[in-house]
């Protein structure tokens, strides 16, 4: 990757992180946050792995930690993500 392309890529990631941080801080609707991610991924052609890293970093920064160890922090963050995501979905019963 050329130097200029790498710098542009880094700027796009920082812009996405800033936008998501603002939305989460302002408690924007989940659909709006998801739409922001989709638009920025499409416009900047960001790789999924980088998008996941940025979203994870923003979510981890948004959570109020209380001196817990790292594993407890990660588990608390996952609970928050799953609770927020799945609590807004209709309940589906799947039989295997």
Tab-separated table of N, CA, C and O in Angstrom:
chain	number	residue	atom	x	y	z
A	1	UNK	N	0.853	-1.178	0.000
A	1	UNK	CA	0.000	0.000	0.000
A	1	UNK	C	0.900	1.243	0.000
A	1	UNK	O	1.828	1.347	0.788
A	2	UNK	N	0.619	2.173	-0.883
A	2	UNK	CA	1.387	3.407	-0.947
A	2	UNK	C	1.198	4.230	0.312
A	2	UNK	O	0.195	4.116	0.997
A	3	UNK	N	2.173	5.107	0.547
A	3	UNK	CA	2.125	5.961	1.745
A	3	UNK	C	0.855	6.803	1.769
A	3	UNK	O	0.168	6.858	2.791
A	4	UNK	N	0.518	7.449	0.661
A	4	UNK	CA	-0.674	8.305	0.605
A	4	UNK	C	-1.956	7.510	0.817
A	4	UNK	O	-2.866	7.954	1.511
A	5	UNK	N	-2.021	6.333	0.209
A	5	UNK	CA	-3.200	5.477	0.389
A	5	UNK	C	-3.336	5.048	1.846
A	5	UNK	O	-4.440	5.011	2.381
A	6	UNK	N	-2.215	4.733	2.470
A	6	UNK	CA	-2.234	4.323	3.872
A	6	UNK	C	-2.712	5.466	4.761
A	6	UNK	O	-3.513	5.266	5.672
A	7	UNK	N	-2.237	6.682	4.491
A	7	UNK	CA	-2.663	7.845	5.269
A	7	UNK	C	-4.155	8.101	5.092
A	7	UNK	O	-4.863	8.386	6.062
A	8	UNK	N	-4.639	8.004	3.868
A	8	UNK	CA	-6.070	8.199	3.594
A	8	UNK	C	-6.887	7.144	4.338
A	8	UNK	O	-7.911	7.448	4.946
A	9	UNK	N	-6.414	5.909	4.305
A	9	UNK	CA	-7.075	4.801	4.997
A	9	UNK	C	-7.155	5.087	6.500
A	9	UNK	O	-8.209	4.944	7.118
A	10	UNK	N	-6.038	5.537	7.087
A	10	UNK	CA	-6.009	5.849	8.517
A	10	UNK	C	-6.959	6.993	8.855
A	10	UNK	O	-7.638	6.959	9.887
A	11	UNK	N	-7.015	8.000	8.001
A	11	UNK	CA	-7.921	9.132	8.224
A	11	UNK	C	-9.375	8.660	8.174
A	11	UNK	O	-10.191	9.059	9.017
A	12	UNK	N	-9.699	7.804	7.220
A	12	UNK	CA	-11.074	7.288	7.103
A	12	UNK	C	-11.469	6.503	8.355
A	12	UNK	O	-12.596	6.623	8.847
A	13	UNK	N	-10.543	5.709	8.880
A	13	UNK	CA	-10.829	4.953	10.107
A	13	UNK	C	-11.038	5.898	11.288
A	13	UNK	O	-11.965	5.707	12.088
A	14	UNK	N	-10.205	6.921	11.404
A	14	UNK	CA	-10.345	7.886	12.494
A	14	UNK	C	-11.658	8.644	12.392
A	14	UNK	O	-12.322	8.900	13.402
A	15	UNK	N	-12.054	8.996	11.162
A	15	UNK	CA	-13.321	9.698	10.956
A	15	UNK	C	-14.500	8.814	11.364
A	15	UNK	O	-15.440	9.279	12.000
A	16	UNK	N	-14.421	7.530	11.001
A	16	UNK	CA	-15.484	6.607	11.372
A	16	UNK	C	-15.553	6.457	12.889
A	16	UNK	O	-16.637	6.479	13.477
A	17	UNK	N	-14.399	6.338	13.527
A	17	UNK	CA	-14.360	6.198	14.981
A	17	UNK	C	-14.961	7.429	15.650
A	17	UNK	O	-15.752	7.312	16.590
A	18	UNK	N	-14.615	8.611	15.164
A	18	UNK	CA	-15.143	9.855	15.737
A	18	UNK	C	-16.657	9.938	15.565
A	18	UNK	O	-17.382	10.304	16.501
A	19	UNK	N	-17.143	9.571	14.382
A	19	UNK	CA	-18.591	9.620	14.125
A	19	UNK	C	-19.342	8.643	15.027
A	19	UNK	O	-20.375	8.988	15.618
A	20	UNK	N	-18.819	7.434	15.164
A	20	UNK	CA	-19.466	6.427	16.018
A	20	UNK	C	-19.417	6.827	17.483
A	20	UNK	O	-20.398	6.641	18.214
A	21	UNK	N	-18.297	7.374	17.912
A	21	UNK	CA	-18.171	7.825	19.295
A	21	UNK	C	-19.216	8.887	19.600
A	21	UNK	O	-19.890	8.833	20.636
A	22	UNK	N	-19.384	9.822	18.694
A	22	UNK	CA	-20.383	10.877	18.870
A	22	UNK	C	-21.782	10.287	18.938
A	22	UNK	O	-22.573	10.631	19.825
A	23	UNK	N	-22.105	9.395	18.019
A	23	UNK	CA	-23.437	8.798	18.009
A	23	UNK	C	-23.721	8.011	19.278
A	23	UNK	O	-24.815	8.109	19.838
A	24	UNK	N	-22.756	7.238	19.731
A	24	UNK	CA	-22.979	6.435	20.932
A	24	UNK	C	-23.068	7.326	22.162
A	24	UNK	O	-23.903	7.111	23.034
A	25	UNK	N	-22.242	8.345	22.222
A	25	UNK	CA	-22.291	9.293	23.342
A	25	UNK	C	-23.648	9.982	23.406
A	25	UNK	O	-24.202	10.194	24.483
A	26	UNK	N	-24.186	10.311	22.237
A	26	UNK	CA	-25.492	10.981	22.165
A	26	UNK	C	-26.656	9.989	22.195
A	26	UNK	O	-27.799	10.380	22.018
A	27	UNK	N	-26.332	8.704	22.390
A	27	UNK	CA	-27.319	7.626	22.460
A	27	UNK	C	-28.229	7.599	21.231
A	27	UNK	O	-29.449	7.491	21.323
A	28	UNK	N	-27.604	7.669	20.074
A	28	UNK	CA	-28.333	7.598	18.807
A	28	UNK	C	-28.992	6.231	18.669
A	28	UNK	O	-28.571	5.251	19.284
A	29	UNK	N	-30.008	6.182	17.861
A	29	UNK	CA	-30.717	4.944	17.582
A	29	UNK	C	-29.746	3.926	16.969
A	29	UNK	O	-28.891	4.290	16.156
A	30	UNK	N	-29.879	2.676	17.343
A	30	UNK	CA	-28.993	1.622	16.848
A	30	UNK	C	-29.006	1.554	15.333
A	30	UNK	O	-27.952	1.395	14.703
A	31	UNK	N	-30.180	1.699	14.727
A	31	UNK	CA	-30.282	1.647	13.266
A	31	UNK	C	-29.465	2.764	12.618
A	31	UNK	O	-28.844	2.572	11.570
A	32	UNK	N	-29.444	3.917	13.251
A	32	UNK	CA	-28.671	5.051	12.733
A	32	UNK	C	-27.168	4.759	12.808
A	32	UNK	O	-26.422	5.061	11.876
A	33	UNK	N	-26.732	4.157	13.898
A	33	UNK	CA	-25.319	3.805	14.061
A	33	UNK	C	-24.930	2.766	13.001
A	33	UNK	O	-23.881	2.888	12.349
A	34	UNK	N	-25.766	1.782	12.813
A	34	UNK	CA	-25.489	0.740	11.819
A	34	UNK	C	-25.427	1.347	10.422
A	34	UNK	O	-24.551	1.009	9.622
A	35	UNK	N	-26.330	2.256	10.125
A	35	UNK	CA	-26.330	2.918	8.819
A	35	UNK	C	-25.047	3.715	8.612
A	35	UNK	O	-24.483	3.714	7.519
A	36	UNK	N	-24.574	4.379	9.651
A	36	UNK	CA	-23.310	5.121	9.564
A	36	UNK	C	-22.169	4.182	9.205
A	36	UNK	O	-21.357	4.487	8.328
A	37	UNK	N	-22.111	3.049	9.878
A	37	UNK	CA	-21.054	2.077	9.597
A	37	UNK	C	-21.153	1.613	8.146
A	37	UNK	O	-20.152	1.599	7.416
A	38	UNK	N	-22.345	1.246	7.707
A	38	UNK	CA	-22.521	0.755	6.340
A	38	UNK	C	-22.095	1.793	5.310
A	38	UNK	O	-21.409	1.461	4.339
A	39	UNK	N	-22.497	3.051	5.517
A	39	UNK	CA	-22.151	4.109	4.565
A	39	UNK	C	-20.639	4.333	4.508
A	39	UNK	O	-20.064	4.460	3.427
A	40	UNK	N	-20.011	4.363	5.661
A	40	UNK	CA	-18.571	4.615	5.685
A	40	UNK	C	-17.789	3.438	5.105
A	40	UNK	O	-16.785	3.636	4.432
A	41	UNK	N	-18.255	2.228	5.340
A	41	UNK	CA	-17.596	1.056	4.767
A	41	UNK	C	-17.715	1.098	3.247
A	41	UNK	O	-16.741	0.882	2.525
A	42	UNK	N	-18.906	1.405	2.776
A	42	UNK	CA	-19.132	1.462	1.327
A	42	UNK	C	-18.314	2.582	0.685
A	42	UNK	O	-17.636	2.363	-0.310
A	43	UNK	N	-18.368	3.769	1.264
A	43	UNK	CA	-17.687	4.923	0.677
A	43	UNK	C	-16.169	4.812	0.718
A	43	UNK	O	-15.492	5.207	-0.216
A	44	UNK	N	-15.641	4.291	1.804
A	44	UNK	CA	-14.183	4.217	1.970
A	44	UNK	C	-13.617	2.849	1.628
A	44	UNK	O	-12.400	2.658	1.650
A	45	UNK	N	-14.491	1.886	1.348
A	45	UNK	CA	-14.066	0.517	1.029
A	45	UNK	C	-13.150	-0.042	2.119
A	45	UNK	O	-12.057	-0.528	1.858
A	46	UNK	N	-13.616	0.074	3.350
A	46	UNK	CA	-12.839	-0.399	4.496
A	46	UNK	C	-12.985	-1.909	4.651
A	46	UNK	O	-14.086	-2.449	4.517
A	47	UNK	N	-11.900	-2.598	4.973
A	47	UNK	CA	-11.983	-4.047	5.194
A	47	UNK	C	-12.738	-4.362	6.485
A	47	UNK	O	-12.651	-3.619	7.469
A	48	UNK	N	-13.466	-5.458	6.460
A	48	UNK	CA	-14.280	-5.857	7.604
A	48	UNK	C	-13.491	-5.919	8.905
A	48	UNK	O	-13.970	-5.489	9.945
A	49	UNK	N	-12.285	-6.455	8.848
A	49	UNK	CA	-11.504	-6.618	10.074
A	49	UNK	C	-11.215	-5.274	10.727
A	49	UNK	O	-11.246	-5.150	11.947
A	50	UNK	N	-10.964	-4.254	9.936
A	50	UNK	CA	-10.712	-2.922	10.485
A	50	UNK	C	-11.985	-2.304	11.040
A	50	UNK	O	-11.971	-1.620	12.062
A	51	UNK	N	-13.096	-2.546	10.370
A	51	UNK	CA	-14.385	-2.025	10.833
A	51	UNK	C	-14.743	-2.647	12.176
A	51	UNK	O	-15.147	-1.951	13.110
A	52	UNK	N	-14.573	-3.947	12.291
A	52	UNK	CA	-14.865	-4.639	13.553
A	52	UNK	C	-13.983	-4.089	14.668
A	52	UNK	O	-14.455	-3.832	15.772
A	53	UNK	N	-12.713	-3.868	14.377
A	53	UNK	CA	-11.788	-3.333	15.382
A	53	UNK	C	-12.226	-1.943	15.849
A	53	UNK	O	-12.266	-1.671	17.051
A	54	UNK	N	-12.603	-1.087	14.916
A	54	UNK	CA	-13.020	0.274	15.268
A	54	UNK	C	-14.313	0.243	16.078
A	54	UNK	O	-14.428	0.907	17.107
A	55	UNK	N	-15.282	-0.544	15.623
A	55	UNK	CA	-16.551	-0.637	16.349
A	55	UNK	C	-16.318	-1.175	17.758
A	55	UNK	O	-16.862	-0.645	18.729
A	56	UNK	N	-15.498	-2.206	17.889
A	56	UNK	CA	-15.192	-2.765	19.206
A	56	UNK	C	-14.533	-1.720	20.102
A	56	UNK	O	-14.918	-1.556	21.258
A	57	UNK	N	-13.553	-0.997	19.556
A	57	UNK	CA	-12.867	0.029	20.342
A	57	UNK	C	-13.843	1.105	20.828
A	57	UNK	O	-13.787	1.532	21.985
A	58	UNK	N	-14.734	1.527	19.956
A	58	UNK	CA	-15.712	2.556	20.329
A	58	UNK	C	-16.645	2.037	21.413
A	58	UNK	O	-16.921	2.735	22.395
A	59	UNK	N	-17.113	0.802	21.264
A	59	UNK	CA	-18.004	0.225	22.279
A	59	UNK	C	-17.295	0.065	23.616
A	59	UNK	O	-17.862	0.379	24.667
A	60	UNK	N	-16.059	-0.399	23.580
A	60	UNK	CA	-15.304	-0.583	24.822
A	60	UNK	C	-15.059	0.758	25.514
A	60	UNK	O	-15.129	0.856	26.724
A	61	UNK	N	-14.782	1.795	24.726
A	61	UNK	CA	-14.549	3.122	25.298
A	61	UNK	C	-15.829	3.726	25.877
A	61	UNK	O	-15.768	4.549	26.783
A	62	UNK	N	-16.974	3.321	25.356
A	62	UNK	CA	-18.249	3.904	25.777
A	62	UNK	C	-18.753	3.334	27.105
A	62	UNK	O	-19.564	3.958	27.779
A	63	UNK	N	-18.270	2.161	27.472
A	63	UNK	CA	-18.742	1.496	28.682
A	63	UNK	C	-18.025	2.063	29.901
A	63	UNK	O	-16.815	2.288	29.869
A	64	UNK	N	-18.780	2.303	30.969
A	64	UNK	CA	-18.184	2.766	32.231
A	64	UNK	C	-17.620	1.559	32.976
A	64	UNK	O	-18.367	0.700	33.427
A	65	UNK	N	-16.294	1.499	33.084
A	65	UNK	CA	-15.656	0.383	33.761
A	65	UNK	C	-15.470	0.724	35.238
A	65	UNK	O	-15.289	1.854	35.606
A	66	UNK	N	-15.489	-0.308	36.058
A	66	UNK	CA	-15.374	-0.071	37.498
A	66	UNK	C	-14.255	-0.905	38.113
A	66	UNK	O	-14.464	-1.650	39.053
A	67	UNK	N	-13.075	-0.821	37.564
A	67	UNK	CA	-11.920	-1.504	38.144
A	67	UNK	C	-11.941	-3.011	37.993
A	67	UNK	O	-11.264	-3.702	38.732
A	68	UNK	N	-12.703	-3.517	37.078
A	68	UNK	CA	-12.752	-4.961	36.871
A	68	UNK	C	-11.537	-5.399	36.052
A	68	UNK	O	-10.905	-4.596	35.389
A	69	UNK	N	-11.292	-6.690	36.074
A	69	UNK	CA	-10.180	-7.169	35.256
A	69	UNK	C	-10.588	-7.196	33.783
A	69	UNK	O	-11.750	-7.024	33.433
A	70	UNK	N	-9.625	-7.408	32.911
A	70	UNK	CA	-9.857	-7.312	31.478
A	70	UNK	C	-10.913	-8.300	30.977
A	70	UNK	O	-11.743	-7.952	30.132
A	71	UNK	N	-10.906	-9.520	31.460
A	71	UNK	CA	-11.888	-10.515	31.016
A	71	UNK	C	-13.290	-10.109	31.442
A	71	UNK	O	-14.239	-10.245	30.682
A	72	UNK	N	-13.445	-9.609	32.657
A	72	UNK	CA	-14.752	-9.142	33.109
A	72	UNK	C	-15.215	-7.966	32.257
A	72	UNK	O	-16.398	-7.865	31.934
A	73	UNK	N	-14.306	-7.079	31.876
A	73	UNK	CA	-14.647	-5.951	31.011
A	73	UNK	C	-15.156	-6.432	29.658
A	73	UNK	O	-16.168	-5.954	29.152
A	74	UNK	N	-14.460	-7.386	29.073
A	74	UNK	CA	-14.866	-7.913	27.774
A	74	UNK	C	-16.228	-8.591	27.873
A	74	UNK	O	-17.086	-8.399	27.012
A	75	UNK	N	-16.434	-9.356	28.921
A	75	UNK	CA	-17.726	-10.030	29.099
A	75	UNK	C	-18.851	-9.018	29.289
A	75	UNK	O	-19.942	-9.175	28.740
A	76	UNK	N	-18.599	-7.977	30.061
A	76	UNK	CA	-19.613	-6.938	30.262
A	76	UNK	C	-19.945	-6.238	28.954
A	76	UNK	O	-21.109	-5.955	28.660
A	77	UNK	N	-18.932	-5.981	28.145
A	77	UNK	CA	-19.160	-5.329	26.854
A	77	UNK	C	-19.984	-6.221	25.936
A	77	UNK	O	-20.921	-5.754	25.280
A	78	UNK	N	-19.660	-7.499	25.889
A	78	UNK	CA	-20.430	-8.421	25.052
A	78	UNK	C	-21.879	-8.505	25.513
A	78	UNK	O	-22.799	-8.528	24.687
A	79	UNK	N	-22.105	-8.519	26.824
A	79	UNK	CA	-23.480	-8.540	27.329
A	79	UNK	C	-24.232	-7.301	26.875
A	79	UNK	O	-25.385	-7.372	26.462
A	80	UNK	N	-23.568	-6.142	26.941
A	80	UNK	CA	-24.201	-4.893	26.508
A	80	UNK	C	-24.562	-4.946	25.033
A	80	UNK	O	-25.652	-4.569	24.636
A	81	UNK	N	-23.615	-5.420	24.209
A	81	UNK	CA	-23.849	-5.485	22.763
A	81	UNK	C	-25.008	-6.427	22.468
A	81	UNK	O	-25.937	-6.075	21.739
A	82	UNK	N	-24.972	-7.615	23.041
A	82	UNK	CA	-26.023	-8.583	22.764
A	82	UNK	C	-27.370	-8.126	23.316
A	82	UNK	O	-28.390	-8.260	22.664
A	83	UNK	N	-27.362	-7.558	24.508
A	83	UNK	CA	-28.614	-7.099	25.095
A	83	UNK	C	-29.238	-6.001	24.238
A	83	UNK	O	-30.411	-6.048	23.911
A	84	UNK	N	-28.433	-5.007	23.859
A	84	UNK	CA	-28.962	-3.896	23.058
A	84	UNK	C	-29.449	-4.388	21.708
A	84	UNK	O	-30.460	-3.942	21.203
A	85	UNK	N	-28.708	-5.306	21.101
A	85	UNK	CA	-29.073	-5.780	19.766
A	85	UNK	C	-30.300	-6.680	19.816
A	85	UNK	O	-31.259	-6.465	19.097
A	86	UNK	N	-30.267	-7.670	20.680
A	86	UNK	CA	-31.327	-8.669	20.676
A	86	UNK	C	-32.583	-8.221	21.417
A	86	UNK	O	-33.657	-8.740	21.173
A	87	UNK	N	-32.475	-7.256	22.308
A	87	UNK	CA	-33.673	-6.804	23.015
A	87	UNK	C	-34.597	-6.012	22.098
A	87	UNK	O	-35.781	-5.883	22.366
A	88	UNK	N	-34.059	-5.511	20.980
A	88	UNK	CA	-34.900	-4.763	20.055
A	88	UNK	C	-35.456	-5.639	18.947
A	88	UNK	O	-36.213	-5.169	18.100
A	89	UNK	N	-35.093	-6.912	18.951
A	89	UNK	CA	-35.569	-7.829	17.910
A	89	UNK	C	-36.776	-8.604	18.418
A	89	UNK	O	-36.895	-8.885	19.607
A	90	UNK	N	-37.674	-8.976	17.489
A	90	UNK	CA	-38.775	-9.841	17.907
A	90	UNK	C	-38.226	-11.198	18.357
A	90	UNK	O	-37.199	-11.650	17.850
A	91	UNK	N	-38.879	-11.787	19.294
A	91	UNK	CA	-38.418	-13.084	19.795
A	91	UNK	C	-38.781	-14.175	18.789
A	91	UNK	O	-39.916	-14.282	18.333
A	92	UNK	N	-37.791	-14.982	18.441
A	92	UNK	CA	-37.987	-16.089	17.513
A	92	UNK	C	-37.721	-17.385	18.250
A	92	UNK	O	-36.756	-17.495	19.004
A	93	UNK	N	-38.536	-18.333	18.047
A	93	UNK	CA	-38.326	-19.635	18.643
A	93	UNK	C	-37.887	-20.589	17.555
A	93	UNK	O	-38.610	-20.807	16.576
A	94	UNK	N	-36.724	-21.144	17.706
A	94	UNK	CA	-36.189	-22.075	16.731
A	94	UNK	C	-36.118	-23.443	17.365
A	94	UNK	O	-35.646	-23.615	18.472
A	95	UNK	N	-36.604	-24.412	16.640
A	95	UNK	CA	-36.567	-25.783	17.131
A	95	UNK	C	-35.599	-26.560	16.250
A	95	UNK	O	-35.689	-26.517	15.046
A	96	UNK	N	-34.653	-27.228	16.893
A	96	UNK	CA	-33.609	-27.914	16.141
A	96	UNK	C	-33.892	-29.336	15.891
A	96	UNK	O	-34.602	-30.096	16.296
